[in-house]
Short mmCIF file of C-alpha atoms and ligand atoms in Angstrom, two decimals:
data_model
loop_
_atom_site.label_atom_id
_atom_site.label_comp_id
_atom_site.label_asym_id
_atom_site.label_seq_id
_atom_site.Cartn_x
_atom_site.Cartn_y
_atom_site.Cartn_z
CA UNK R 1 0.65 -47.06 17.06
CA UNK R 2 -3.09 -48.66 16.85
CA UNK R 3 -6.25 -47.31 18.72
CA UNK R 4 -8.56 -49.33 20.60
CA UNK R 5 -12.41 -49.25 20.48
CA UNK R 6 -13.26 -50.65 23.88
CA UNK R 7 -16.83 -52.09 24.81
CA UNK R 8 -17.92 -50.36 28.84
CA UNK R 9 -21.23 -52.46 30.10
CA UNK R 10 -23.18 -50.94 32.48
CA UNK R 11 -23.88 -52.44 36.28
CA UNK R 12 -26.99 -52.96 37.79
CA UNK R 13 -27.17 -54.30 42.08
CA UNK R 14 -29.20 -57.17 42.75
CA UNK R 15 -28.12 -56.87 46.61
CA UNK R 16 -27.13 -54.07 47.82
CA UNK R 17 -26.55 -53.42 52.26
CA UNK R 18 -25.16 -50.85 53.96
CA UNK R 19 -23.11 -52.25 57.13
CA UNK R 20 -22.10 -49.42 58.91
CA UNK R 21 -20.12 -46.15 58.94
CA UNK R 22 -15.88 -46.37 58.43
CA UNK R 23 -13.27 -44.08 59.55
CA UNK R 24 -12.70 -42.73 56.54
CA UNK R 25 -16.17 -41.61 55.52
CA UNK R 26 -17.56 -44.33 53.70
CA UNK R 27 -20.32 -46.74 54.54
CA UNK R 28 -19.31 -50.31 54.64
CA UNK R 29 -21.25 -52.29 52.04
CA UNK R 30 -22.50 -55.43 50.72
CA UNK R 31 -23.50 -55.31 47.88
CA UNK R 32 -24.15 -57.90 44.37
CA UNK R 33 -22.90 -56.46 41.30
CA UNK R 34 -23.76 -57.65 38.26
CA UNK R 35 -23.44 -56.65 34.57
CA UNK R 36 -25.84 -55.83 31.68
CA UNK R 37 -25.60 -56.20 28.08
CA UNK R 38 -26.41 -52.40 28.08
CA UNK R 39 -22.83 -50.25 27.26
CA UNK R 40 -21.00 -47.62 25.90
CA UNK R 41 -18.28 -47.39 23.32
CA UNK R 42 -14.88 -45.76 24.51
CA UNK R 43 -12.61 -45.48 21.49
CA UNK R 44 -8.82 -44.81 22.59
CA UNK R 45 -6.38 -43.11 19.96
CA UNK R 46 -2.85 -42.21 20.39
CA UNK R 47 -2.61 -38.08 20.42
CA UNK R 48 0.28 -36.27 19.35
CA UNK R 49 1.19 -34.26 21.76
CA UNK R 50 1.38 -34.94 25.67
CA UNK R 51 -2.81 -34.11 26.07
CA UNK R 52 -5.38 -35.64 27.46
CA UNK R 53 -8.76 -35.49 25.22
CA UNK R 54 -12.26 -36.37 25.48
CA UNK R 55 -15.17 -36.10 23.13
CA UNK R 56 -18.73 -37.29 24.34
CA UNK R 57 -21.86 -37.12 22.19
CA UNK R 58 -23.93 -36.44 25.18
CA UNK R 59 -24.12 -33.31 26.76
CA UNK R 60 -24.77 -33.87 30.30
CA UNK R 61 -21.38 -35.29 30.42
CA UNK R 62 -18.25 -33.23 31.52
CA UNK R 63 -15.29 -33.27 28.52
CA UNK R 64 -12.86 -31.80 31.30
CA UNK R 65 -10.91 -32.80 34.01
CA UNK R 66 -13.97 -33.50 35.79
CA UNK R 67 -14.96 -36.70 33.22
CA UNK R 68 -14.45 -39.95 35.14
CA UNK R 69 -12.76 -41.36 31.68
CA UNK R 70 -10.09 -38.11 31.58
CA UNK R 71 -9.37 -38.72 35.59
CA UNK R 72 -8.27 -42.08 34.54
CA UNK R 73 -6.07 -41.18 31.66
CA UNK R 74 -4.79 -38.29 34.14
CA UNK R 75 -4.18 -41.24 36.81
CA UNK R 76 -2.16 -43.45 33.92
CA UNK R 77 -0.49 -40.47 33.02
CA UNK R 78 1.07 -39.99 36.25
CA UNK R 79 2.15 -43.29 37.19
CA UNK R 80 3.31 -44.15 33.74
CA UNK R 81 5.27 -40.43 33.19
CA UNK R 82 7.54 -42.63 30.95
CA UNK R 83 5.22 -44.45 29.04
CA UNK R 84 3.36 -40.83 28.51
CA UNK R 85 6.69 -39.29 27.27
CA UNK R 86 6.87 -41.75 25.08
CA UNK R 87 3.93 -42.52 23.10
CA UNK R 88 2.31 -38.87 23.36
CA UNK R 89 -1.44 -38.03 24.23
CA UNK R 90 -4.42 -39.64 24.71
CA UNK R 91 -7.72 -38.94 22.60
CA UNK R 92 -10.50 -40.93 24.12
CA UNK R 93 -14.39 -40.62 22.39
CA UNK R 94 -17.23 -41.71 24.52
CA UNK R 95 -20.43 -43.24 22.55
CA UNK R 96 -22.58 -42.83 25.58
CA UNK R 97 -25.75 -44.93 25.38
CA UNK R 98 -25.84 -46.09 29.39
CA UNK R 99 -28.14 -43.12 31.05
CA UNK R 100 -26.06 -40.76 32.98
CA UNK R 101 -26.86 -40.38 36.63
CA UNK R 102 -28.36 -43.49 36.70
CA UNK R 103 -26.77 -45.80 39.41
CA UNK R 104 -25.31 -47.58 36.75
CA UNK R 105 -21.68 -47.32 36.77
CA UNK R 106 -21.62 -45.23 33.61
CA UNK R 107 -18.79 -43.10 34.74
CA UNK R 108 -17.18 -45.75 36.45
CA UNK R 109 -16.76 -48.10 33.31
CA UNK R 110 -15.73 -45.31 31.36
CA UNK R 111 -12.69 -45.01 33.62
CA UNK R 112 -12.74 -48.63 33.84
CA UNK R 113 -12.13 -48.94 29.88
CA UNK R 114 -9.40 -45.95 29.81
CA UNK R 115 -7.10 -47.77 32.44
CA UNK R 116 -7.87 -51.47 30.33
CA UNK R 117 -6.81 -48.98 26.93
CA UNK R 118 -4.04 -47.37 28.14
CA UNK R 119 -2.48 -50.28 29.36
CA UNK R 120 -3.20 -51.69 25.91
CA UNK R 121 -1.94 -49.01 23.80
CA UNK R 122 1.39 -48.37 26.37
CA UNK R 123 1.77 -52.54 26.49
CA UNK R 124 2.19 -52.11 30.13
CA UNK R 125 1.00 -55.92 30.45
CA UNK R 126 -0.52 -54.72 34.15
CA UNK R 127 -2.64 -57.76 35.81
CA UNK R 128 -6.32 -57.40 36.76
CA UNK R 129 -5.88 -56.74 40.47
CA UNK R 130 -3.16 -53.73 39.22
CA UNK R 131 -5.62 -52.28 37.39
CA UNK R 132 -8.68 -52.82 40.11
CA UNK R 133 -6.34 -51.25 42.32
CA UNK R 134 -5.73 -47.95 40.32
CA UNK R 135 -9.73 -48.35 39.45
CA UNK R 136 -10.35 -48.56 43.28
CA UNK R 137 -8.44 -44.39 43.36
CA UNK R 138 -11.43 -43.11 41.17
CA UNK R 139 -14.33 -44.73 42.52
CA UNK R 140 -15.54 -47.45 44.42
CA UNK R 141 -17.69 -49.57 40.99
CA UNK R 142 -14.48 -49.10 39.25
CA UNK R 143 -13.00 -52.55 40.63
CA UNK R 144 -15.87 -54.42 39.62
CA UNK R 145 -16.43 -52.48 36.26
CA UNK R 146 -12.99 -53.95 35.13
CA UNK R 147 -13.35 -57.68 34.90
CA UNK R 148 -17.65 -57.47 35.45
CA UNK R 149 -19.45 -60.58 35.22
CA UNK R 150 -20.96 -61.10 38.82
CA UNK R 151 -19.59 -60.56 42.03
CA UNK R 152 -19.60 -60.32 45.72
CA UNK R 153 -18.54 -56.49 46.81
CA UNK R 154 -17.71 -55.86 50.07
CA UNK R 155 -15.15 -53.00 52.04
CA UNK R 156 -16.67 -49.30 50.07
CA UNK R 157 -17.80 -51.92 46.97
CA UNK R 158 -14.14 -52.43 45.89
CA UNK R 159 -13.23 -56.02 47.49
CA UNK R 160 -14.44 -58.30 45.04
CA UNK R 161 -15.18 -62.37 45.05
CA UNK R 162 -16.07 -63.44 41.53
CA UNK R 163 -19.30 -65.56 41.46
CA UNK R 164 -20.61 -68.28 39.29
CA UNK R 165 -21.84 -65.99 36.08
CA UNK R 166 -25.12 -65.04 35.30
CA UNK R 167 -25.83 -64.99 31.26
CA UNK R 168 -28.86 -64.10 29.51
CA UNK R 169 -31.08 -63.23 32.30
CA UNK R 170 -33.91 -60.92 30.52
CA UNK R 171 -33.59 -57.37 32.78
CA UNK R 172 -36.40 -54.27 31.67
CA UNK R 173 -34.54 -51.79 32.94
CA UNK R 174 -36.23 -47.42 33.16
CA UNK R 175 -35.04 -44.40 34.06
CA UNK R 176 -36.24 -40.80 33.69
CA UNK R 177 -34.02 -38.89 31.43
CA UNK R 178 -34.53 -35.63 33.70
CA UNK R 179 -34.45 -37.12 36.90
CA UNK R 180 -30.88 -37.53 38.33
CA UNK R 181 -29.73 -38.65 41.97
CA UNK R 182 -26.68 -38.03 43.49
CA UNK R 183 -24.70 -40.97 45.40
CA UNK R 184 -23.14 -38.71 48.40
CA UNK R 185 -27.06 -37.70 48.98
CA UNK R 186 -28.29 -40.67 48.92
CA UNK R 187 -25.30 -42.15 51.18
CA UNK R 188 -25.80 -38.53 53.51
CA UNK R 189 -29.25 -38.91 53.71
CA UNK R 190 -29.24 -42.96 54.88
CA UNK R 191 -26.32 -42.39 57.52
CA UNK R 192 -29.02 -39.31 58.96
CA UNK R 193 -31.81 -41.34 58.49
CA UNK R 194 -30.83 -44.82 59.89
CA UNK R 195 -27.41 -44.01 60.87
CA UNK R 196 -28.39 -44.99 65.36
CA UNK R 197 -28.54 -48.93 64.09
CA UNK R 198 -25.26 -48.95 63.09
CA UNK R 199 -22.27 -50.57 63.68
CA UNK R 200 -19.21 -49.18 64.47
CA UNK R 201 -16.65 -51.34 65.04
CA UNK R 202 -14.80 -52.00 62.27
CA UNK R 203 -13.93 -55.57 62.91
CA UNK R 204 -17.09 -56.67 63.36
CA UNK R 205 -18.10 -54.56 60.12
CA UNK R 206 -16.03 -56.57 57.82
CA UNK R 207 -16.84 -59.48 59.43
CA UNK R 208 -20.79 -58.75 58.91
CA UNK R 209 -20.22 -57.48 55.07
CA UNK R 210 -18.74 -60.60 54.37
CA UNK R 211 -22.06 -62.72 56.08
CA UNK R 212 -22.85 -61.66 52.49
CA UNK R 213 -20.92 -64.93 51.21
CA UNK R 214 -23.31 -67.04 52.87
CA UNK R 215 -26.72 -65.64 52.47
CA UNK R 216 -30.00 -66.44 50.22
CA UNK R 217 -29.13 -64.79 47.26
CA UNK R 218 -25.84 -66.17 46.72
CA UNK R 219 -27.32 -69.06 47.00
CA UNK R 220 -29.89 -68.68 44.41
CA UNK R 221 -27.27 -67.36 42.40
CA UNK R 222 -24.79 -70.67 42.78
CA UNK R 223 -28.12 -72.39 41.83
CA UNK R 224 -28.60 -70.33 38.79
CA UNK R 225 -32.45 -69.97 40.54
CA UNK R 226 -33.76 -66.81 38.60
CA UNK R 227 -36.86 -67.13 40.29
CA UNK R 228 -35.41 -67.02 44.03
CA UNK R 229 -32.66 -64.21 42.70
CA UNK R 230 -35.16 -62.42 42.17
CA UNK R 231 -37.04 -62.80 45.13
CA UNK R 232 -34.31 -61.71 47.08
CA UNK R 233 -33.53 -58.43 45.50
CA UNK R 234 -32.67 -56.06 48.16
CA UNK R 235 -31.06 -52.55 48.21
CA UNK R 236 -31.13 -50.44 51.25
CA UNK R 237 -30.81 -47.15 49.19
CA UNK R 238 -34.44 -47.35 48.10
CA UNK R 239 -35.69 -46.40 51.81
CA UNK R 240 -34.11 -42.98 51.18
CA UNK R 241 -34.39 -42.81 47.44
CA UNK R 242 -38.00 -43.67 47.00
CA UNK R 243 -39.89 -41.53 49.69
CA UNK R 244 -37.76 -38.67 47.82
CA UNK R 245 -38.80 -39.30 44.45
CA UNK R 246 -42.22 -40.23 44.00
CA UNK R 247 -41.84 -41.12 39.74
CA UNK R 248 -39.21 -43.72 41.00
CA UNK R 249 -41.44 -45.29 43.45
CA UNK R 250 -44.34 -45.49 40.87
CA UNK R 251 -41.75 -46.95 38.65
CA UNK R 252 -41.43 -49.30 41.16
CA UNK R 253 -44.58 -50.57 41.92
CA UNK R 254 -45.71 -50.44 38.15
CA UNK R 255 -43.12 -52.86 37.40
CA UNK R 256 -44.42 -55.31 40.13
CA UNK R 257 -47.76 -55.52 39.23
CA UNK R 258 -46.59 -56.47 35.22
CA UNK R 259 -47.15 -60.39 34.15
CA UNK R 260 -44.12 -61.99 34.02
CA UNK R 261 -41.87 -59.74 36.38
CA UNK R 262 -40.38 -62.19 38.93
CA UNK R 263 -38.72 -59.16 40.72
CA UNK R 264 -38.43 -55.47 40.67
CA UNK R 265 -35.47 -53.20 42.37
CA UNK R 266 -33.86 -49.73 42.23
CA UNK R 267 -30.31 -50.02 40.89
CA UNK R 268 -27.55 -48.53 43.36
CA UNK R 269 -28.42 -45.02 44.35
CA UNK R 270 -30.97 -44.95 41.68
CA UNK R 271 -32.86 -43.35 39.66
CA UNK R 272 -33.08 -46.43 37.15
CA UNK R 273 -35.36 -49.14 38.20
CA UNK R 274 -34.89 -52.84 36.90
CA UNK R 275 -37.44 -55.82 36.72
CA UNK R 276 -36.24 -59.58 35.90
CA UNK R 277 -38.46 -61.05 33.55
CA UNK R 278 -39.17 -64.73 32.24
CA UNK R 279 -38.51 -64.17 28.92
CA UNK R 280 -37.17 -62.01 25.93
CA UNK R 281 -40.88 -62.14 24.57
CA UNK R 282 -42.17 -61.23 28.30
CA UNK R 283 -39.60 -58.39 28.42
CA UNK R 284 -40.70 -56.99 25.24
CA UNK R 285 -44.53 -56.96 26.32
CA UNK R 286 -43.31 -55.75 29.74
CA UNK R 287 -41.68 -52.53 28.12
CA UNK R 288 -44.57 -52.20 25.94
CA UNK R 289 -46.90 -51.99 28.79
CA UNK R 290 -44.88 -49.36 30.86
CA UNK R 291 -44.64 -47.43 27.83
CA UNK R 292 -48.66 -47.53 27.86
CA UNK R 293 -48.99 -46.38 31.29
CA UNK R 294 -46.24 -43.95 31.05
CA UNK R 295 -46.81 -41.92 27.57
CA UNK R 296 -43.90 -39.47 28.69
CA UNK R 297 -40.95 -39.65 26.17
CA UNK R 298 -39.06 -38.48 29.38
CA UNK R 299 -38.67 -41.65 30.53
CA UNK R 300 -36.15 -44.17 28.42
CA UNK R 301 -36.75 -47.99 28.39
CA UNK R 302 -33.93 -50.41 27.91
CA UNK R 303 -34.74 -54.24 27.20
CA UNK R 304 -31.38 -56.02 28.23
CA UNK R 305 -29.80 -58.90 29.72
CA UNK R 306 -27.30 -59.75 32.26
CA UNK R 307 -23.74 -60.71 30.33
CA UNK R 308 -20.59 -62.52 32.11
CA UNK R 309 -17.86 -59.86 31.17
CA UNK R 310 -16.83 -56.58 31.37
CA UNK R 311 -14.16 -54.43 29.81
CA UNK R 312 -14.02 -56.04 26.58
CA UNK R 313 -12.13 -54.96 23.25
CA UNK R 314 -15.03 -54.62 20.26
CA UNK R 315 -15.05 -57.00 17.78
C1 LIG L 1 -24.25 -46.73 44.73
C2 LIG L 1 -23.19 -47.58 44.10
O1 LIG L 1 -23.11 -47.29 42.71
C3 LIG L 1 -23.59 -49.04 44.24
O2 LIG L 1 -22.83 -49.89 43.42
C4 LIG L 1 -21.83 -47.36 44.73
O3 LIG L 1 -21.87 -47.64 46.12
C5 LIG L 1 -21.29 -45.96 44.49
O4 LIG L 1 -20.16 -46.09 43.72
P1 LIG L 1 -19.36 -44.83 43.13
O5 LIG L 1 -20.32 -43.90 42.44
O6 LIG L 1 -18.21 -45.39 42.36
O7 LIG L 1 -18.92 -44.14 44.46
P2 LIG L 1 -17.68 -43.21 44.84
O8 LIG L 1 -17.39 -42.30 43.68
O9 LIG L 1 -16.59 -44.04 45.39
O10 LIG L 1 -18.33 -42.38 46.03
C6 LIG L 1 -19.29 -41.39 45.81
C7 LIG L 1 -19.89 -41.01 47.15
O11 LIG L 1 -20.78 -42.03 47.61
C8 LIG L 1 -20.68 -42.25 48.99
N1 LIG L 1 -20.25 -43.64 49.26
C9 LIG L 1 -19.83 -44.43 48.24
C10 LIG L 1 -19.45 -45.74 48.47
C11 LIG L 1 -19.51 -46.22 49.80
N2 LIG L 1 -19.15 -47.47 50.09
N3 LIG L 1 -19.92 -45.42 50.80
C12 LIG L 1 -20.30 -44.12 50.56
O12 LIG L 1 -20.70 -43.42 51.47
C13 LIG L 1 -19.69 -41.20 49.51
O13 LIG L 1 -20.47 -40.08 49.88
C14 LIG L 1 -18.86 -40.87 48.27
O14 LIG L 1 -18.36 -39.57 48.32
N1 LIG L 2 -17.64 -40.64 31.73
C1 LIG L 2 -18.75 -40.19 32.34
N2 LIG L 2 -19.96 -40.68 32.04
C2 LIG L 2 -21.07 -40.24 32.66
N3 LIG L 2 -21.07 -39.27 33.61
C3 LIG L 2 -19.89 -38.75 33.96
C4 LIG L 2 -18.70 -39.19 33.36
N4 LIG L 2 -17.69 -38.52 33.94
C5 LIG L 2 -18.23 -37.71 34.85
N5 LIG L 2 -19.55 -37.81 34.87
C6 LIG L 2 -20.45 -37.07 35.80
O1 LIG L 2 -20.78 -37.96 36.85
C7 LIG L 2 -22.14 -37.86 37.22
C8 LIG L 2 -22.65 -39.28 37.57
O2 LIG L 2 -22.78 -39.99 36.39
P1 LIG L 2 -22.73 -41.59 36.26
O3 LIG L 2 -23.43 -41.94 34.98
O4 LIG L 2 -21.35 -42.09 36.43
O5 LIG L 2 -23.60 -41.99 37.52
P2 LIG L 2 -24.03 -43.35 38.13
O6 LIG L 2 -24.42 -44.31 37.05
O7 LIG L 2 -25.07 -43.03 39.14
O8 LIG L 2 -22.74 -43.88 38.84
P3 LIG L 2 -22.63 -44.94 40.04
O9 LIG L 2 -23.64 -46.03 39.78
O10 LIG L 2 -21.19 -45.42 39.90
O11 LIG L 2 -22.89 -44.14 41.28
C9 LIG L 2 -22.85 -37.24 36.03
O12 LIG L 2 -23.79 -36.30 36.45
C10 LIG L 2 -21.75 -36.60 35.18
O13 LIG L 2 -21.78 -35.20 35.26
#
């Protein structure tokens, strides 16, 4: 039986709203997802007996039962028992280069990758929306991780409606390696913070997620405007996330002040901070120039772009 060396992009938000409060604990979101040319490599080999296995080379990430990628293969596992007797185990190796803890989806396209391999290496033949559905069990960027690209997200981030893609759109992208934040705090701490404005009827919370469809951004985006996409950044995370962490906000307004930054935003629940920048050359000097002002090898840099896929087998 063959093994599979999958490709796992990362995510960053270029619109990201939080509607309201749902019944079952989750905020109601609108949110732009889109992906970067920044990934890992998840490489999926048949095991010999019924185990699950995961090997990381970096060591802030879990190898048990608590790795996003195993919780996948678990999930597979379960609802394929057949297919599991069958072909044996599962050894997946993570090459993680996406930061960890960074609001960019690295988990979440790990597990993404594991359901695409598994269905691969069991020829399930299991559509897209079967496998955003199982994606949608372990995490709410799942979904979107699966078939990438860029896309409305509305319901907890799981409801997607493809948009016209995005290529080569020059991102700068930091992050302090030490710094992590966690997505229930950051979700906690906005429902205690600004929690009184919102709504609560869940009609009228789908109804004003999906307003989403119609607004600037998507515009700019069916336009393929860079300039006006990135004028409209938004992400209502930052109000919590940036008071909080002081190096993120600096981050922040460093990358605004740079020639040739059309826009600057936190990604998701942060910490890494993006800028869209004119050009490759302008996102090189851009990089360069944070690196000047921030010495610290603490903090990693990333030059990348957006790309129009996600899950993709490596060539
Ligand atoms: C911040 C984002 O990354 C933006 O894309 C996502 O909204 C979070 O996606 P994720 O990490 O896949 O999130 P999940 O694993 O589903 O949820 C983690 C935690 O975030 C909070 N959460 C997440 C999504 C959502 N719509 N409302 C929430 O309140 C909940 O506290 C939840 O327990
Ligand atoms: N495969 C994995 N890759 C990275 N972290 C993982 C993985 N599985 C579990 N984790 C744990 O999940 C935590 C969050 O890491 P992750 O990189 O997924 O965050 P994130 O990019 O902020 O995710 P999101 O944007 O979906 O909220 C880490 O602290 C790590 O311990």
């Amino acid at each position: 039986m063959r093994s599979y060396s999958l490709i796992a992009p990362a995510k960053i938000n270029l619109y990201l709203e939080i509607i309201g409060d749902r019944s079952d604990g989750y905020h109601e979101l609108a949110m732009i997802l889109q992906s970067i040319d920044l990934a890992d490599q998840i490489d999926i080999h048949p095991a010999s007996t019924e185990t699950i296995r995961v090997h990381c080379n970096h060591p802030q990430v879990p190898t048990d039962n608590s790795n996003l990628a195993y919780r996948a293969a678990a999930l597979m596992a379960t609802k394929f028992a057949d297919a599991f007797r069958n072909f044996g185990g599962i050894d997946i190796t993570i090459k993680k280069r996406i930061p960890v803890a960074a609001g960019l989806a690295g988990g979440s396209t790990n597990a993404a990758a594991v359901l695409v391999g598994i269905d691969l290496l069991w020829n399930l033949g299991l559509t897209f929306a079967e496998l955003e559905e199982l994606g949608a069990t372990l995490g709410s960027d799942v979904p979107f991780c699966i078939s990438g690209g860029t896309a409305i997200a509305t319901g907890r981030g799981e409801q997607l409606s493809p948009l016209p893609s995005l290529d080569h759109i020059h991102i700068v992208l930091a992050k302090y390696r030490s710094l992590e934040v966690s997505t229930p705090w950051a979700y906690n701490t906005y429902r205690q913070e600004f929690g009184g404005t919102y709504i609560r009827d869940t009609a009228n919370l789908a109804d004003r997620a999906n307003a989403v469809h119609s607004g600037e951004i998507v515009k700019a985006i069916v336009n393929k405007n860079t300039v006006e996409i990135a004028q409209k950044l938004h992400n209502d995370l930052e109000k919590v996330v940036l008071p909080a962490y002081p190096q993120v906000l600096h981050l922040r307004e460093l990358f605004a002040t740079q020639p040739g930054v059309l826009g600057t935003m936190m990604s998701g629940s942060g910490p890494s901070v993006f800028a869209i920048v004119e050009s490759a050359e302008q996102a090189e000097i851009v990089k360069l120039k944070i690196r000047e002002a921030i010495p610290d090898q603490d903090l990693e840099l990333f030059v990348t772009r957006t790309i129009t896929h996600g899950i993709k087998i490596a060539p």
